[in-house]
mmCIF file of C-alpha atoms in Angstrom:
data_model
loop_
_atom_site.group_PDB
_atom_site.id
_atom_site.type_symbol
_atom_site.label_atom_id
_atom_site.label_comp_id
_atom_site.label_asym_id
_atom_site.label_seq_id
_atom_site.Cartn_x
_atom_site.Cartn_y
_atom_site.Cartn_z
ATOM 1 C CA MET A 1489 0.102 -0.215 -0.381
ATOM 2 C CA ALA A 1490 2.961 2.618 0.091
ATOM 3 C CA PHE A 1491 3.947 2.842 -2.643
ATOM 4 C CA LEU A 1492 0.828 3.051 -3.870
ATOM 5 C CA PHE A 1493 0.147 6.255 -1.435
ATOM 6 C CA GLN A 1494 4.181 7.842 -2.296
ATOM 7 C CA LYS A 1495 2.879 7.430 -6.021
ATOM 8 C CA PHE A 1496 -0.263 9.360 -5.951
ATOM 9 C CA GLN A 1497 1.605 11.832 -3.459
ATOM 10 C CA GLU A 1498 3.770 12.888 -6.483
ATOM 11 C CA PHE A 1499 1.062 12.600 -8.907
ATOM 12 C CA ILE A 1500 -0.932 15.635 -6.764
ATOM 13 C CA LYS A 1501 1.734 17.592 -6.514
ATOM 14 C CA THR A 1502 2.220 17.982 -9.795
ATOM 15 C CA LEU A 1503 -1.637 18.332 -10.812
ATOM 16 C CA ALA A 1504 -1.375 21.479 -7.974
ATOM 17 C CA LYS A 1505 1.120 22.939 -10.067
ATOM 18 C CA SER A 1506 -0.405 23.307 -13.246
ATOM 19 C CA PRO A 1507 -1.494 27.132 -14.104
ATOM 20 C CA THR A 1508 -4.438 24.934 -15.583
ATOM 21 C CA PHE A 1509 -6.292 25.590 -12.075
ATOM 22 C CA ALA A 1510 -4.311 28.519 -10.290
ATOM 23 C CA ARG A 1511 -8.050 30.657 -10.878
ATOM 24 C CA ASP A 1512 -10.094 28.410 -9.320
ATOM 25 C CA PRO A 1513 -8.065 26.989 -6.014
ATOM 26 C CA ARG A 1514 -12.119 25.640 -5.378
ATOM 27 C CA LEU A 1515 -11.962 23.330 -8.195
ATOM 28 C CA LEU A 1516 -8.347 22.476 -7.975
ATOM 29 C CA GLN A 1517 -9.393 20.991 -4.706
ATOM 30 C CA PHE A 1518 -12.514 19.257 -5.730
ATOM 31 C CA GLU A 1519 -10.609 17.462 -8.607
ATOM 32 C CA ALA A 1520 -8.106 16.371 -6.499
ATOM 33 C CA ASP A 1521 -10.178 15.436 -4.348
ATOM 34 C CA VAL A 1522 -11.673 13.211 -7.531
ATOM 35 C CA HIS A 1523 -8.470 11.910 -8.563
ATOM 36 C CA ARG A 1524 -7.525 10.987 -4.925
ATOM 37 C CA LEU A 1525 -10.705 8.620 -4.599
ATOM 38 C CA PHE A 1526 -10.434 7.106 -7.873
ATOM 39 C CA LEU A 1527 -7.212 6.078 -6.939
ATOM 40 C CA TYR A 1528 -8.210 4.820 -3.484
ATOM 41 C CA THR A 1529 -11.264 3.029 -4.475
ATOM 42 C CA SER A 1530 -10.332 1.716 -7.528
ATOM 43 C CA TYR A 1531 -7.096 0.302 -5.773
ATOM 44 C CA ASN A 1532 -9.824 -1.353 -3.482
ATOM 45 C CA ARG A 1533 -12.199 -2.733 -6.605
ATOM 46 C CA LEU A 1534 -8.500 -4.697 -7.409
ATOM 47 C CA GLY A 1535 -9.108 -7.002 -4.160
ATOM 48 C CA ASN A 1536 -6.289 -8.310 -2.612
ATOM 49 C CA ASP A 1537 -4.257 -10.147 -5.215
ATOM 50 C CA VAL A 1538 -2.757 -6.405 -6.374
ATOM 51 C CA GLU A 1539 0.005 -5.979 -8.594
ATOM 52 C CA GLU A 1540 2.844 -3.248 -8.337
ATOM 53 C CA ALA A 1541 1.819 -3.156 -12.513
ATOM 54 C CA ASP A 1542 -2.051 -2.712 -11.622
ATOM 55 C CA ALA A 1543 -1.193 0.206 -9.099
ATOM 56 C CA ASP A 1544 0.318 2.215 -12.138
ATOM 57 C CA GLU A 1545 -2.207 1.088 -14.015
ATOM 58 C CA ILE A 1546 -4.540 3.619 -12.375
ATOM 59 C CA ILE A 1547 -2.515 6.318 -11.893
ATOM 60 C CA GLU A 1548 -2.392 6.376 -15.931
ATOM 61 C CA LEU A 1549 -5.591 6.490 -15.918
ATOM 62 C CA ALA A 1550 -6.188 9.396 -13.223
ATOM 63 C CA SER A 1551 -3.723 11.580 -15.156
ATOM 64 C CA LYS A 1552 -5.780 10.620 -18.636
ATOM 65 C CA ALA A 1553 -9.566 10.073 -17.859
ATOM 66 C CA SER A 1554 -11.081 13.377 -17.604
ATOM 67 C CA VAL A 1555 -12.902 14.003 -13.846
ATOM 68 C CA ALA A 1556 -16.240 13.740 -15.158
ATOM 69 C CA ASP A 1557 -15.336 10.306 -16.067
ATOM 70 C CA GLN A 1558 -13.156 9.408 -12.869
ATOM 71 C CA LYS A 1559 -16.229 11.198 -10.851
ATOM 72 C CA LYS A 1560 -18.603 8.225 -12.723
ATOM 73 C CA GLN A 1561 -15.959 5.468 -11.719
ATOM 74 C CA VAL A 1562 -15.607 6.507 -7.769
ATOM 75 C CA GLN A 1563 -19.467 5.741 -7.666
ATOM 76 C CA GLU A 1564 -19.550 3.081 -9.391
ATOM 77 C CA ASN A 1565 -16.911 1.610 -6.840
ATOM 78 C CA ILE A 1566 -18.637 3.520 -3.803
ATOM 79 C CA HIS A 1567 -21.652 1.555 -4.668
ATOM 80 C CA SER A 1568 -20.263 -1.966 -5.470
ATOM 81 C CA GLN A 1569 -19.309 -1.487 -2.424
ATOM 82 C CA ILE A 1570 -22.670 -0.402 -0.532
ATOM 83 C CA LYS A 1571 -24.063 -3.216 -2.466
ATOM 84 C CA SER A 1572 -22.192 -5.520 -0.408
ATOM 85 C CA PHE A 1573 -22.692 -4.645 2.630
ATOM 86 C CA CYS A 1574 -26.196 -5.002 1.704
ATOM 87 C CA SER A 1575 -25.855 -8.269 0.891
ATOM 88 C CA ALA A 1576 -24.116 -9.287 3.593
ATOM 89 C CA MET A 1577 -26.780 -6.760 5.936
ATOM 90 C CA ASP A 1578 -29.245 -8.875 4.498
ATOM 91 C CA GLU A 1579 -27.796 -12.443 5.286
ATOM 92 C CA VAL A 1580 -27.942 -11.513 9.164
ATOM 93 C CA LEU A 1581 -31.459 -10.096 9.066
ATOM 94 C CA ARG A 1582 -33.427 -11.523 6.763
ATOM 95 C CA PRO A 1583 -31.861 -15.240 5.140
ATOM 96 C CA SER A 1584 -35.137 -16.075 4.054
ATOM 97 C CA PHE A 1585 -35.357 -13.967 1.479
ATOM 98 C CA LYS A 1586 -32.024 -14.403 0.513
ATOM 99 C CA ASN A 1587 -31.838 -15.134 -3.764
ATOM 100 C CA THR A 1588 -35.079 -15.751 -3.484
ATOM 101 C CA GLY A 1589 -36.395 -12.662 -6.073
ATOM 102 C CA ILE A 1590 -38.263 -11.051 -2.798
ATOM 103 C CA LYS A 1591 -38.106 -7.634 -2.941
ATOM 104 C CA SER A 1592 -38.427 -6.055 0.605
ATOM 105 C CA ALA A 1593 -41.963 -4.541 2.122
ATOM 106 C CA ASN A 1594 -41.643 -1.462 0.338
ATOM 107 C CA SER A 1595 -40.686 -1.258 -2.896
ATOM 108 C CA HIS A 1596 -43.942 -1.115 -3.972
ATOM 109 C CA GLU A 1597 -43.379 2.886 -4.110
ATOM 110 C CA SER A 1598 -43.139 4.502 -7.226
ATOM 111 C CA HIS A 1599 -40.079 4.735 -8.463
ATOM 112 C CA HIS A 1600 -39.963 8.698 -9.452
ATOM 113 C CA ARG A 1601 -40.556 9.558 -5.770
ATOM 114 C CA SER A 1602 -37.718 10.427 -4.062
ATOM 115 C CA GLY A 1603 -35.915 11.125 -0.534
ATOM 116 C CA LEU A 1604 -39.321 11.803 1.663
ATOM 117 C CA THR A 1605 -41.788 13.668 0.137
ATOM 118 C CA TYR A 1606 -44.123 9.811 -0.479
ATOM 119 C CA ALA A 1607 -44.216 9.087 3.734
ATOM 120 C CA ILE A 1608 -46.400 12.680 3.846
ATOM 121 C CA GLY A 1609 -49.715 11.438 5.398
ATOM 122 C CA ARG A 1610 -48.924 7.855 5.322
ATOM 123 C CA VAL A 1611 -46.579 7.209 8.472
ATOM 124 C CA SER A 1612 -48.915 4.963 10.069
ATOM 125 C CA THR A 1613 -49.286 2.695 6.294
ATOM 126 C CA LEU A 1614 -45.069 2.857 6.484
ATOM 127 C CA GLN A 1615 -45.647 1.546 9.806
ATOM 128 C CA SER A 1616 -47.609 -1.268 9.092
ATOM 129 C CA VAL A 1617 -45.086 -2.579 5.847
ATOM 130 C CA VAL A 1618 -41.916 -2.360 7.813
ATOM 131 C CA PRO A 1619 -40.126 -5.624 7.219
ATOM 132 C CA GLU A 1620 -39.564 -8.682 9.983
ATOM 133 C CA THR A 1621 -35.607 -8.666 11.083
ATOM 134 C CA GLN A 1622 -33.897 -11.042 13.021
ATOM 135 C CA PRO A 1623 -34.426 -10.166 16.800
ATOM 136 C CA LEU A 1624 -30.675 -8.862 16.687
ATOM 137 C CA SER A 1625 -29.441 -6.071 19.647
ATOM 138 C CA ARG A 1626 -27.534 -3.347 17.664
ATOM 139 C CA GLU A 1627 -24.229 -5.358 19.339
ATOM 140 C CA GLU A 1628 -24.857 -8.283 18.172
ATOM 141 C CA LEU A 1629 -24.949 -7.680 14.434
ATOM 142 C CA SER A 1630 -22.537 -5.280 15.153
ATOM 143 C CA HIS A 1631 -19.996 -8.540 15.445
ATOM 144 C CA HIS A 1632 -22.113 -10.101 12.622
ATOM 145 C CA LEU A 1633 -20.807 -7.717 9.809
ATOM 146 C CA LYS A 1634 -17.209 -8.333 11.596
ATOM 147 C CA ASN A 1635 -17.729 -11.715 10.541
ATOM 148 C CA HIS A 1636 -18.767 -11.139 7.254
ATOM 149 C CA ILE A 1637 -16.424 -7.900 6.004
ATOM 150 C CA GLY A 1638 -13.821 -8.123 8.306
ATOM 151 C CA TYR A 1639 -14.499 -4.996 10.268
ATOM 152 C CA THR A 1640 -17.179 -2.548 12.184
ATOM 153 C CA LEU A 1641 -17.095 0.274 13.799
ATOM 154 C CA ASP A 1642 -17.333 1.004 17.589
ATOM 155 C CA ILE A 1643 -18.126 4.629 19.720
ATOM 156 C CA LYS A 1644 -15.590 5.051 23.052
ATOM 157 C CA PRO A 1645 -13.821 8.117 24.437
ATOM 158 C CA SER A 1646 -11.506 9.677 21.722
ATOM 159 C CA GLN A 1647 -7.467 9.293 22.363
ATOM 160 C CA ILE A 1648 -6.600 13.002 21.713
ATOM 161 C CA PRO A 1649 -5.108 14.442 24.155
ATOM 162 C CA HIS A 1650 -7.898 17.970 24.380
ATOM 163 C CA LYS A 1651 -10.345 18.018 26.765
ATOM 164 C CA ASP A 1652 -13.426 19.069 24.141
ATOM 165 C CA ALA A 1653 -12.507 15.394 22.694
ATOM 166 C CA GLY A 1654 -15.262 13.700 23.483
ATOM 167 C CA GLN A 1655 -16.880 10.223 21.987
ATOM 168 C CA GLY A 1656 -14.563 8.786 19.053
ATOM 169 C CA LEU A 1657 -15.045 6.055 16.014
ATOM 170 C CA TYR A 1658 -13.247 3.286 16.366
ATOM 171 C CA LEU A 1659 -12.843 0.737 13.639
ATOM 172 C CA SER A 1660 -13.066 -2.729 14.855
ATOM 173 C CA GLY A 1661 -11.141 -5.730 12.723
ATOM 174 C CA GLU A 1662 -9.399 -4.600 9.201
ATOM 175 C CA ALA A 1663 -10.210 -2.804 5.870
ATOM 176 C CA ASN A 1664 -7.955 -1.947 3.123
ATOM 177 C CA VAL A 1665 -7.355 1.358 1.474
ATOM 178 C CA GLY A 1666 -10.417 2.828 -0.525
ATOM 179 C CA ALA A 1667 -12.512 0.520 1.614
ATOM 180 C CA VAL A 1668 -15.835 2.529 2.535
ATOM 181 C CA ILE A 1669 -15.610 3.194 6.647
ATOM 182 C CA ALA A 1670 -18.637 4.520 7.578
ATOM 183 C CA PHE A 1671 -22.079 6.090 6.617
ATOM 184 C CA TYR A 1672 -22.543 9.940 7.557
ATOM 185 C CA PRO A 1673 -25.792 9.614 8.685
ATOM 186 C CA GLY A 1674 -29.234 12.445 9.538
ATOM 187 C CA VAL A 1675 -30.881 14.885 7.467
ATOM 188 C CA ILE A 1676 -30.105 15.913 4.359
ATOM 189 C CA TYR A 1677 -30.659 19.555 3.596
ATOM 190 C CA SER A 1678 -29.852 21.603 -0.304
ATOM 191 C CA PRO A 1679 -29.261 24.859 0.016
ATOM 192 C CA ALA A 1680 -33.238 25.654 -0.776
ATOM 193 C CA TYR A 1681 -33.635 24.708 2.984
ATOM 194 C CA TYR A 1682 -30.451 26.134 4.923
ATOM 195 C CA LYS A 1683 -32.782 28.275 6.914
ATOM 196 C CA ASN A 1684 -34.179 24.867 8.243
ATOM 197 C CA ILE A 1685 -31.508 23.881 9.799
ATOM 198 C CA PRO A 1686 -32.087 23.648 13.513
ATOM 199 C CA GLY A 1687 -29.977 26.608 15.434
ATOM 200 C CA TYR A 1688 -30.129 28.823 12.363
ATOM 201 C CA PRO A 1689 -27.963 31.248 11.182
ATOM 202 C CA LYS A 1690 -25.690 29.703 14.107
ATOM 203 C CA VAL A 1691 -26.239 26.301 12.927
ATOM 204 C CA ASP A 1692 -22.784 24.982 14.538
ATOM 205 C CA ALA A 1693 -22.995 26.478 17.744
ATOM 206 C CA GLN A 1694 -24.709 23.273 18.822
ATOM 207 C CA ASN A 1695 -24.347 21.203 16.495
ATOM 208 C CA SER A 1696 -20.834 19.764 15.825
ATOM 209 C CA TYR A 1697 -22.483 16.692 14.127
ATOM 210 C CA LEU A 1698 -22.595 18.950 10.527
ATOM 211 C CA SER A 1699 -20.910 18.118 6.989
ATOM 212 C CA THR A 1700 -21.187 19.787 3.923
ATOM 213 C CA ARG A 1701 -20.766 18.257 0.199
ATOM 214 C CA TYR A 1702 -19.290 20.015 -2.578
ATOM 215 C CA ASP A 1703 -22.759 20.821 -3.967
ATOM 216 C CA GLY A 1704 -23.356 22.447 -1.591
ATOM 217 C CA ILE A 1705 -25.623 19.395 0.531
ATOM 218 C CA VAL A 1706 -25.416 19.559 3.688
ATOM 219 C CA ILE A 1707 -26.319 16.506 6.432
ATOM 220 C CA ASN A 1708 -26.963 17.204 9.432
ATOM 221 C CA GLY A 1709 -25.906 13.890 12.296
ATOM 222 C CA GLN A 1710 -27.278 14.882 15.679
ATOM 223 C CA PRO A 1711 -30.470 13.682 15.097
ATOM 224 C CA TRP A 1712 -29.027 10.430 14.734
ATOM 225 C CA GLY A 1713 -27.276 9.781 17.463
ATOM 226 C CA LEU A 1714 -26.619 6.602 18.625
ATOM 227 C CA GLY A 1715 -28.857 4.955 15.959
ATOM 228 C CA GLY A 1716 -31.330 2.397 17.636
ATOM 229 C CA GLU A 1717 -32.523 -0.834 17.949
ATOM 230 C CA THR A 1718 -34.876 -1.885 15.278
ATOM 231 C CA ARG A 1719 -35.606 -1.254 12.039
ATOM 232 C CA GLU A 1720 -38.556 1.506 12.039
ATOM 233 C CA VAL A 1721 -40.530 4.248 10.353
ATOM 234 C CA TRP A 1722 -38.075 6.725 11.192
ATOM 235 C CA GLU A 1723 -38.596 10.784 11.365
ATOM 236 C CA GLY A 1724 -35.950 12.797 11.322
ATOM 237 C CA TYR A 1725 -37.344 16.017 11.171
ATOM 238 C CA SER A 1726 -40.239 18.675 10.345
ATOM 239 C CA LEU A 1727 -41.117 18.972 6.623
ATOM 240 C CA HIS A 1728 -42.067 22.299 5.181
ATOM 241 C CA GLN A 1729 -44.046 23.635 1.888
ATOM 242 C CA PHE A 1730 -42.596 26.250 0.400
ATOM 243 C CA GLN A 1731 -43.557 29.107 -2.241
ATOM 244 C CA LEU A 1732 -41.113 31.471 -3.005
ATOM 245 C CA ASN A 1733 -42.716 35.227 -2.720
ATOM 246 C CA LEU A 1734 -40.561 38.125 -3.436
ATOM 247 C CA PRO A 1735 -40.615 41.699 -1.874
ATOM 248 C CA GLU A 1736 -42.025 44.577 -3.954
ATOM 249 C CA ASN A 1737 -39.221 46.952 -3.194
ATOM 250 C CA ILE A 1738 -36.710 44.132 -4.465
ATOM 251 C CA THR A 1739 -36.222 44.123 -8.440
ATOM 252 C CA GLY A 1740 -33.687 43.269 -11.304
ATOM 253 C CA ASN A 1741 -29.902 42.126 -10.752
ATOM 254 C CA SER A 1742 -29.128 43.669 -7.062
ATOM 255 C CA ASP A 1743 -27.703 41.926 -4.481
ATOM 256 C CA LYS A 1744 -30.550 42.306 -2.908
ATOM 257 C CA LEU A 1745 -31.369 40.318 -5.485
ATOM 258 C CA TRP A 1746 -29.347 37.407 -5.118
ATOM 259 C CA LYS A 1747 -29.277 36.632 -1.727
ATOM 260 C CA TRP A 1748 -33.228 36.376 -1.393
ATOM 261 C CA LEU A 1749 -32.766 33.996 -3.979
ATOM 262 C CA SER A 1750 -30.373 32.479 -1.739
ATOM 263 C CA LYS A 1751 -32.153 31.624 0.343
ATOM 264 C CA PRO A 1752 -35.645 29.186 1.795
ATOM 265 C CA SER A 1753 -39.066 31.179 1.134
ATOM 266 C CA LYS A 1754 -40.956 31.087 3.771
ATOM 267 C CA GLY A 1755 -43.862 28.743 4.225
ATOM 268 C CA ARG A 1756 -46.510 26.372 6.853
ATOM 269 C CA PRO A 1757 -45.473 23.368 8.585
ATOM 270 C CA VAL A 1758 -46.773 20.626 7.909
ATOM 271 C CA GLN A 1759 -47.523 16.726 8.515
ATOM 272 C CA LYS A 1760 -44.294 15.110 9.093
ATOM 273 C CA GLY A 1761 -43.401 11.462 7.331
ATOM 274 C CA GLY A 1762 -40.602 8.906 7.346
ATOM 275 C CA GLU A 1763 -38.566 6.276 5.650
ATOM 276 C CA ILE A 1764 -38.066 3.174 7.032
ATOM 277 C CA LEU A 1765 -34.382 2.713 7.957
ATOM 278 C CA GLU A 1766 -32.518 -0.044 9.518
ATOM 279 C CA ARG A 1767 -31.134 1.859 12.780
ATOM 280 C CA ARG A 1768 -29.086 -1.027 14.352
ATOM 281 C CA ASN A 1769 -26.341 0.055 10.372
ATOM 282 C CA PRO A 1770 -23.144 -1.411 12.003
ATOM 283 C CA LEU A 1771 -21.975 2.165 9.550
ATOM 284 C CA ALA A 1772 -23.733 4.936 10.581
ATOM 285 C CA PHE A 1773 -21.386 6.175 12.371
ATOM 286 C CA GLY A 1774 -19.518 8.228 10.213
ATOM 287 C CA HIS A 1775 -20.584 11.281 12.108
ATOM 288 C CA PHE A 1776 -18.123 10.321 15.262
ATOM 289 C CA ALA A 1777 -15.181 10.928 13.558
ATOM 290 C CA ASN A 1778 -12.834 13.455 15.519
ATOM 291 C CA HIS A 1779 -10.464 15.380 13.341
ATOM 292 C CA PRO A 1780 -6.817 14.460 14.177
ATOM 293 C CA ALA A 1781 -4.279 15.683 17.277
ATOM 294 C CA GLN A 1782 -1.851 17.538 15.949
ATOM 295 C CA GLY A 1783 1.225 15.076 14.841
ATOM 296 C CA THR A 1784 -2.040 12.272 14.085
ATOM 297 C CA GLU A 1785 -3.008 12.232 10.286
ATOM 298 C CA SER A 1786 -6.319 12.066 9.372
ATOM 299 C CA ASN A 1787 -6.953 8.122 7.537
ATOM 300 C CA VAL A 1788 -10.482 8.399 5.911
ATOM 301 C CA MET A 1789 -11.989 11.162 3.502
ATOM 302 C CA LEU A 1790 -14.881 12.313 2.882
ATOM 303 C CA CYS A 1791 -16.868 11.254 -1.005
ATOM 304 C CA PRO A 1792 -20.213 11.966 -1.726
ATOM 305 C CA TYR A 1793 -22.693 9.409 -2.445
ATOM 306 C CA ASP A 1794 -25.619 9.914 -4.876
ATOM 307 C CA PHE A 1795 -27.836 6.680 -3.790
ATOM 308 C CA SER A 1796 -30.247 5.592 -6.382
ATOM 309 C CA MET A 1797 -33.830 5.549 -5.601
ATOM 310 C CA SER A 1798 -34.680 3.545 -7.207
ATOM 311 C CA GLU A 1799 -32.275 0.180 -5.484
ATOM 312 C CA THR A 1800 -35.587 0.363 -3.399
ATOM 313 C CA ASP A 1801 -33.994 -3.189 -1.806
ATOM 314 C CA MET A 1802 -30.956 -1.483 -0.721
ATOM 315 C CA ARG A 1803 -32.951 1.686 0.918
ATOM 316 C CA ALA A 1804 -33.617 0.822 4.958
ATOM 317 C CA TYR A 1805 -29.694 0.445 5.026
ATOM 318 C CA ILE A 1806 -28.788 3.800 4.324
ATOM 319 C CA PRO A 1807 -29.591 6.055 7.189
ATOM 320 C CA ASN A 1808 -30.488 9.689 5.009
ATOM 321 C CA VAL A 1809 -33.671 11.352 4.913
ATOM 322 C CA VAL A 1810 -33.809 14.517 2.662
ATOM 323 C CA PHE A 1811 -35.475 17.201 4.356
ATOM 324 C CA GLY A 1812 -37.724 19.264 2.081
ATOM 325 C CA SER A 1813 -39.124 18.389 -1.228
ATOM 326 C CA GLU A 1814 -37.720 17.117 -4.613
ATOM 327 C CA GLU A 1815 -38.596 20.146 -6.675
ATOM 328 C CA ASN A 1816 -36.594 22.488 -4.298
ATOM 329 C CA MET A 1817 -34.119 20.727 -3.953
ATOM 330 C CA LYS A 1818 -32.557 21.741 -7.571
ATOM 331 C CA MET A 1819 -30.059 24.783 -7.439
ATOM 332 C CA LYS A 1820 -27.449 26.532 -8.672
ATOM 333 C CA ARG A 1821 -24.483 28.887 -7.036
ATOM 334 C CA PHE A 1822 -23.439 32.084 -8.491
ATOM 335 C CA ALA A 1823 -20.995 33.296 -6.401
ATOM 336 C CA SER A 1824 -21.922 32.631 -3.124
ATOM 337 C CA PHE A 1825 -25.204 32.512 -3.136
ATOM 338 C CA TRP A 1826 -27.313 29.964 -4.272
ATOM 339 C CA PHE A 1827 -30.647 30.182 -6.482
ATOM 340 C CA LYS A 1828 -33.378 28.232 -7.252
ATOM 341 C CA SER A 1829 -32.890 26.060 -10.559
ATOM 342 C CA GLY A 1830 -35.673 24.607 -12.780
ATOM 343 C CA GLY A 1831 -33.530 22.708 -15.454
ATOM 344 C CA THR A 1832 -34.568 22.813 -18.726
ATOM 345 C CA ARG A 1833 -36.980 20.842 -20.937
ATOM 346 C CA ASP A 1834 -34.929 19.391 -23.057
ATOM 347 C CA GLU A 1835 -33.886 17.754 -20.357
ATOM 348 C CA GLY A 1836 -34.377 13.961 -20.497
ATOM 349 C CA PRO A 1837 -36.076 11.437 -17.498
ATOM 350 C CA GLU A 1838 -33.656 11.715 -14.514
ATOM 351 C CA VAL A 1839 -33.369 8.854 -11.437
ATOM 352 C CA PRO A 1840 -33.786 11.039 -7.546
ATOM 353 C CA VAL A 1841 -31.048 10.054 -5.831
ATOM 354 C CA MET A 1842 -30.372 11.302 -2.726
ATOM 355 C CA LYS A 1843 -26.595 12.949 -1.920
ATOM 356 C CA THR A 1844 -25.136 11.803 0.434
ATOM 357 C CA LEU A 1845 -21.565 11.035 2.056
ATOM 358 C CA VAL A 1846 -19.791 7.804 2.861
ATOM 359 C CA LEU A 1847 -16.011 8.078 4.635
ATOM 360 C CA VAL A 1848 -13.469 5.964 2.935
ATOM 361 C CA ALA A 1849 -10.023 4.536 3.963
ATOM 362 C CA THR A 1850 -7.360 6.817 2.486
ATOM 363 C CA ARG A 1851 -5.216 3.627 3.736
ATOM 364 C CA SER A 1852 -5.025 0.613 5.609
ATOM 365 C CA LEU A 1853 -6.763 0.655 8.972
ATOM 366 C CA HIS A 1854 -6.568 -2.345 12.031
ATOM 367 C CA ASP A 1855 -8.232 -1.805 15.362
ATOM 368 C CA GLU A 1856 -8.063 1.805 15.896
ATOM 369 C CA GLU A 1857 -9.873 4.877 15.988
ATOM 370 C CA VAL A 1858 -11.134 6.561 12.625
ATOM 371 C CA PHE A 1859 -9.677 10.249 12.075
ATOM 372 C CA LEU A 1860 -10.906 12.778 8.995
ATOM 373 C CA ASN A 1861 -9.495 15.736 8.315
ATOM 374 C CA TYR A 1862 -12.484 18.697 9.168
ATOM 375 C CA ARG A 1863 -10.982 20.997 6.944
ATOM 376 C CA LEU A 1864 -12.351 24.078 8.700
ATOM 377 C CA SER A 1865 -12.744 27.288 7.013
ATOM 378 C CA ASN A 1866 -10.283 29.493 7.768
ATOM 379 C CA ALA A 1867 -12.373 32.421 7.215
ATOM 380 C CA LYS A 1868 -13.907 32.508 10.660
ATOM 381 C CA ARG A 1869 -12.464 31.901 14.027
ATOM 382 C CA ARG A 1870 -11.966 28.203 14.606
ATOM 383 C CA PRO A 1871 -12.037 26.041 18.109
ATOM 384 C CA ALA A 1872 -9.087 25.421 20.296
ATOM 385 C CA TRP A 1873 -8.746 21.685 19.450
ATOM 386 C CA TYR A 1874 -8.833 22.434 15.499
ATOM 387 C CA VAL A 1875 -5.295 21.972 14.031
ATOM 388 C CA PRO A 1876 -5.143 21.962 10.759
ATOM 389 C CA VAL A 1877 -3.967 19.065 8.739
ATOM 390 C CA ASP A 1878 -2.749 21.498 5.333
ATOM 391 C CA GLU A 1879 -4.333 24.832 5.586
ATOM 392 C CA GLU A 1880 -3.685 24.988 1.888
ATOM 393 C CA GLU A 1881 -6.431 22.469 1.896
ATOM 394 C CA ASP A 1882 -8.049 24.484 3.478
ATOM 395 C CA ARG A 1883 -8.191 27.793 1.905
ATOM 396 C CA ARG A 1884 -9.150 26.182 -1.565
ATOM 397 C CA ARG A 1885 -11.689 24.293 -0.222
ATOM 398 C CA TRP A 1886 -13.395 27.280 0.836
ATOM 399 C CA SER A 1887 -12.209 29.615 -1.298
#
C-alpha cells in the first residue's frame, strides 16, 4: 500500500502546480479529491491480489481520464461496496429472503418519488409494512457484520488529548485502503432549506455533527445520534412546504435579489413523514469521527455518494432522509449565493438520487481510531482543538 500512497502524493503535487487550475482553487481541491478517491477506490476494487503494475495502471488512468469520468467511476466503486454491505446485512437480518427474488416490503412504492415526499401523511401505512427482521441487538448485528466484511465500528472515548475530544469513532477489525468505512447519517438539506437547519443562522453553535458536500448539500448527523435497536420508520425532521414570494422592493439584478434567491422562502408546517430505515446499521457512525490531533494524520476522507432511489432493496441501509420536497432540491450557485434552478425542457427524465456522504479509508486500517480532516473554514474563528492538517487545502476548499 505504501508505494501507491507515495506515487499518489507525487501525482497530486504535480497536479497542484498546473496553471490550468490556478484561477479556481476550489475547483482544484475538488478535482484533487476526485483524483484521490478514484485512486483509492479503484485500488480497493482490484482486491487483495493487486500488484504494483496494477497500481501504475490506475495512476495512468487517473492522469488521462476526465474528472467527470473519474467521478463516475468513483460512484460505481462506492456503490459496489455498499451493495455488498447491504447483501451482507440481508444475509444476517433477512436470511429467508436471500436469492428468492422477493423484494423488501417497501419496494412497491412508486420509483419516481424520492426522499420523504412519498411518506407525507402515510407514516401509519409505512409502520404497517416494516419488514420482519431477525431480533438482533445493534451490538449483535455489529458482531455478525464484522464476520462478513472483516470490520465494524465502535464508539468510545477518543484518544485525542483534549478535554473537548469526547467520544471517538473506532474501527474494529481490518479494512483496506479505499474501503467504505462509514456512512454519514442524518437529515439532508439542500441550499433551498439552509434556513431550516436547527439553530440557523448559527447552525454549528450547538451542533458539531454537520458536514457539507462540494455541491452545497448539508447533512446534519445530530438527529441520528447512536441509531436504534430495530428497523423502523425514522422521522428525523419537520417538513415544510415553500412558495417563493419576492418582496415588492426587490427588483432587477441587485445584490438584494441574489441574496433573497439564495435563501429558502417561508412556509407553513405540514405533517411529518418518515422512511423505513435500519437503525441498527453498524456503519452509520461517520458523524463520530474526530479531527486528528497535532502530529496525527487523518486516515479517512469524505466521499459524496449519490444513492439511486431506484435501489429499493438497499434503501433501508442508507441512514439518511431528505428535508423538503424534491422540486426545491435543484439549486445553482452564483458566487457565494444559491438560487433555484428548474432545469431545461430538453433534459431527459432523471432517476431520483439522494445526495449522501461516506467515509473512505486513505490507507489500510487495523483496530484504530478513525480520524477525518474537518477542513474548517479559515475565514471564521476556529475552535481551540482544531489543528489544520493542510492549511492550503483548507483555503482551497473554502475559497
